[in-house]
Amino acid sequence: MTSQKYIDLLQEKIMPSIEQLYPNDDYIYQDDCDSIHRSKIVLDFIKHHIPNRIMTEDQASKLDDVWPIENIWSIIRMNLKKKDYQDLFQVKAEIVKIWKNFDINLCAKMMSSIPKRLQA
């Protein structure tokens, strides 16, 4: 993904969803420290279009060990390695299958561990 594609994603998908879910701007945006999310063009866009955000300088440089989505993607990658795929369509279909069958209890456990991980 490029910086411009990320901005397009924010404009076309993420911001409309946020506006629908939080019509009173009752949300806080935080990126995941990916380098694309930290490019100058993206940071300028966020500065002008997303008022409720955690500033980049207030975030730790690397929080992969705190946020559950990073662990979830690791689990998805491990499951993907169990099969061979003919094309990208099969890979995407398998990702969707793994995602839909993800253990909700494991997800809840990951979420509940965030406060303790932030204190570490």
Coordinates of C-alpha atoms in Angstrom, one line a residue:
M1 CA 0.0 0.0 0.0
T2 CA 1.2 3.5 -0.7
S3 CA 0.5 6.7 1.3
Q4 CA -1.9 7.9 -1.3
K5 CA -3.8 4.6 -1.3
Y6 CA -4.0 4.8 2.5
I7 CA -5.4 8.4 2.2
D8 CA -8.0 7.2 -0.3
L9 CA -8.9 4.3 2.1
L10 CA -9.4 6.8 4.9
Q11 CA -11.5 9.2 2.7
E12 CA -13.6 6.6 1.0
K13 CA -14.1 3.9 3.6
I14 CA -12.8 4.6 7.1
M15 CA -14.0 8.2 7.6
P16 CA -17.6 7.6 6.3
S17 CA -17.8 4.6 8.7
I18 CA -16.5 6.6 11.6
E19 CA -18.9 9.4 10.9
Q20 CA -21.8 6.9 10.7
L21 CA -20.7 5.1 13.9
Y22 CA -19.7 8.3 15.8
P23 CA -21.9 11.1 14.5
N24 CA -20.9 13.3 17.5
D25 CA -17.2 12.9 16.9
D26 CA -17.0 10.7 20.0
Y27 CA -13.9 8.7 18.9
I28 CA -10.1 8.8 19.0
Y29 CA -8.1 7.9 16.0
Q30 CA -4.7 6.1 16.4
D31 CA -2.6 4.6 13.7
D32 CA -0.6 1.5 14.2
C33 CA 2.8 3.1 13.7
D34 CA 3.2 1.7 10.2
S35 CA 5.6 3.8 8.1
I36 CA 3.0 4.5 5.5
H37 CA 0.7 5.9 8.2
R38 CA 3.6 8.2 9.2
S39 CA 4.4 9.7 5.8
K40 CA 4.2 13.4 5.5
I41 CA 1.3 13.4 3.1
V42 CA -0.7 11.1 5.4
L43 CA 0.1 13.1 8.5
D44 CA -0.9 16.3 6.8
F45 CA -4.2 14.7 5.7
I46 CA -4.9 13.4 9.3
K47 CA -4.0 16.8 10.8
H48 CA -6.6 18.5 8.6
H49 CA -9.4 15.9 8.5
I50 CA -9.2 13.9 11.8
P51 CA -9.5 16.2 14.8
N52 CA -9.7 13.5 17.5
R53 CA -6.5 11.7 17.3
I54 CA -3.5 10.6 19.3
M55 CA -0.6 12.6 18.1
T56 CA 2.3 10.6 16.6
E57 CA 4.8 12.1 19.1
D58 CA 2.6 10.8 21.9
Q59 CA 2.7 7.2 20.7
A60 CA 5.4 4.6 21.5
S61 CA 7.5 3.9 18.4
K62 CA 6.4 0.3 18.3
L63 CA 3.3 -1.1 19.9
D64 CA 2.9 -4.4 18.1
D65 CA 3.1 -6.4 21.3
V66 CA 0.2 -4.5 22.7
W67 CA -2.5 -4.4 20.0
P68 CA -4.3 -7.6 19.4
I69 CA -4.6 -7.2 15.6
E70 CA -0.9 -7.8 15.2
N71 CA -1.3 -11.1 17.0
I72 CA -4.3 -12.0 15.0
W73 CA -2.4 -11.4 11.7
S74 CA 0.3 -13.6 13.0
I75 CA -2.2 -16.4 13.6
I76 CA -3.7 -15.9 10.2
R77 CA -0.2 -16.1 8.6
M78 CA 0.6 -19.3 10.5
N79 CA -2.7 -20.8 9.3
L80 CA -2.0 -19.7 5.7
K81 CA 1.3 -21.6 5.7
K82 CA -0.6 -24.9 6.2
K83 CA -1.8 -25.0 2.6
D84 CA -0.6 -24.4 -0.9
Y85 CA -2.5 -21.9 -3.1
Q86 CA -2.9 -21.6 -6.9
D87 CA -3.6 -17.9 -7.0
L88 CA -4.3 -14.7 -5.0
F89 CA -8.0 -15.4 -5.0
Q90 CA -7.5 -18.6 -3.1
V91 CA -5.3 -16.8 -0.6
K92 CA -7.9 -14.1 0.0
A93 CA -10.6 -16.6 0.3
E94 CA -8.6 -18.5 2.9
I95 CA -7.9 -15.3 4.9
V96 CA -11.7 -14.6 4.9
K97 CA -12.4 -18.2 6.1
I98 CA -9.8 -17.9 8.9
W99 CA -11.1 -14.5 9.9
K100 CA -14.7 -15.7 10.1
N101 CA -13.8 -18.7 12.1
F102 CA -11.5 -16.9 14.5
D103 CA -12.1 -17.9 18.1
I104 CA -14.1 -15.1 19.7
N105 CA -12.9 -16.2 23.2
L106 CA -9.3 -15.8 22.1
C107 CA -10.1 -12.4 20.7
A108 CA -11.8 -11.3 24.0
K109 CA -8.7 -12.6 25.9
M110 CA -6.4 -10.6 23.7
M111 CA -8.6 -7.5 24.3
S112 CA -8.7 -7.9 28.0
S113 CA -4.9 -8.1 28.2
I114 CA -4.4 -4.6 26.7
P115 CA -4.4 -2.7 30.0
K116 CA -1.8 -5.0 31.6
R117 CA 0.4 -4.9 28.4
L118 CA 0.3 -1.1 28.4
Q119 CA 1.6 -1.0 32.0
A120 CA 4.6 -3.2 31.1

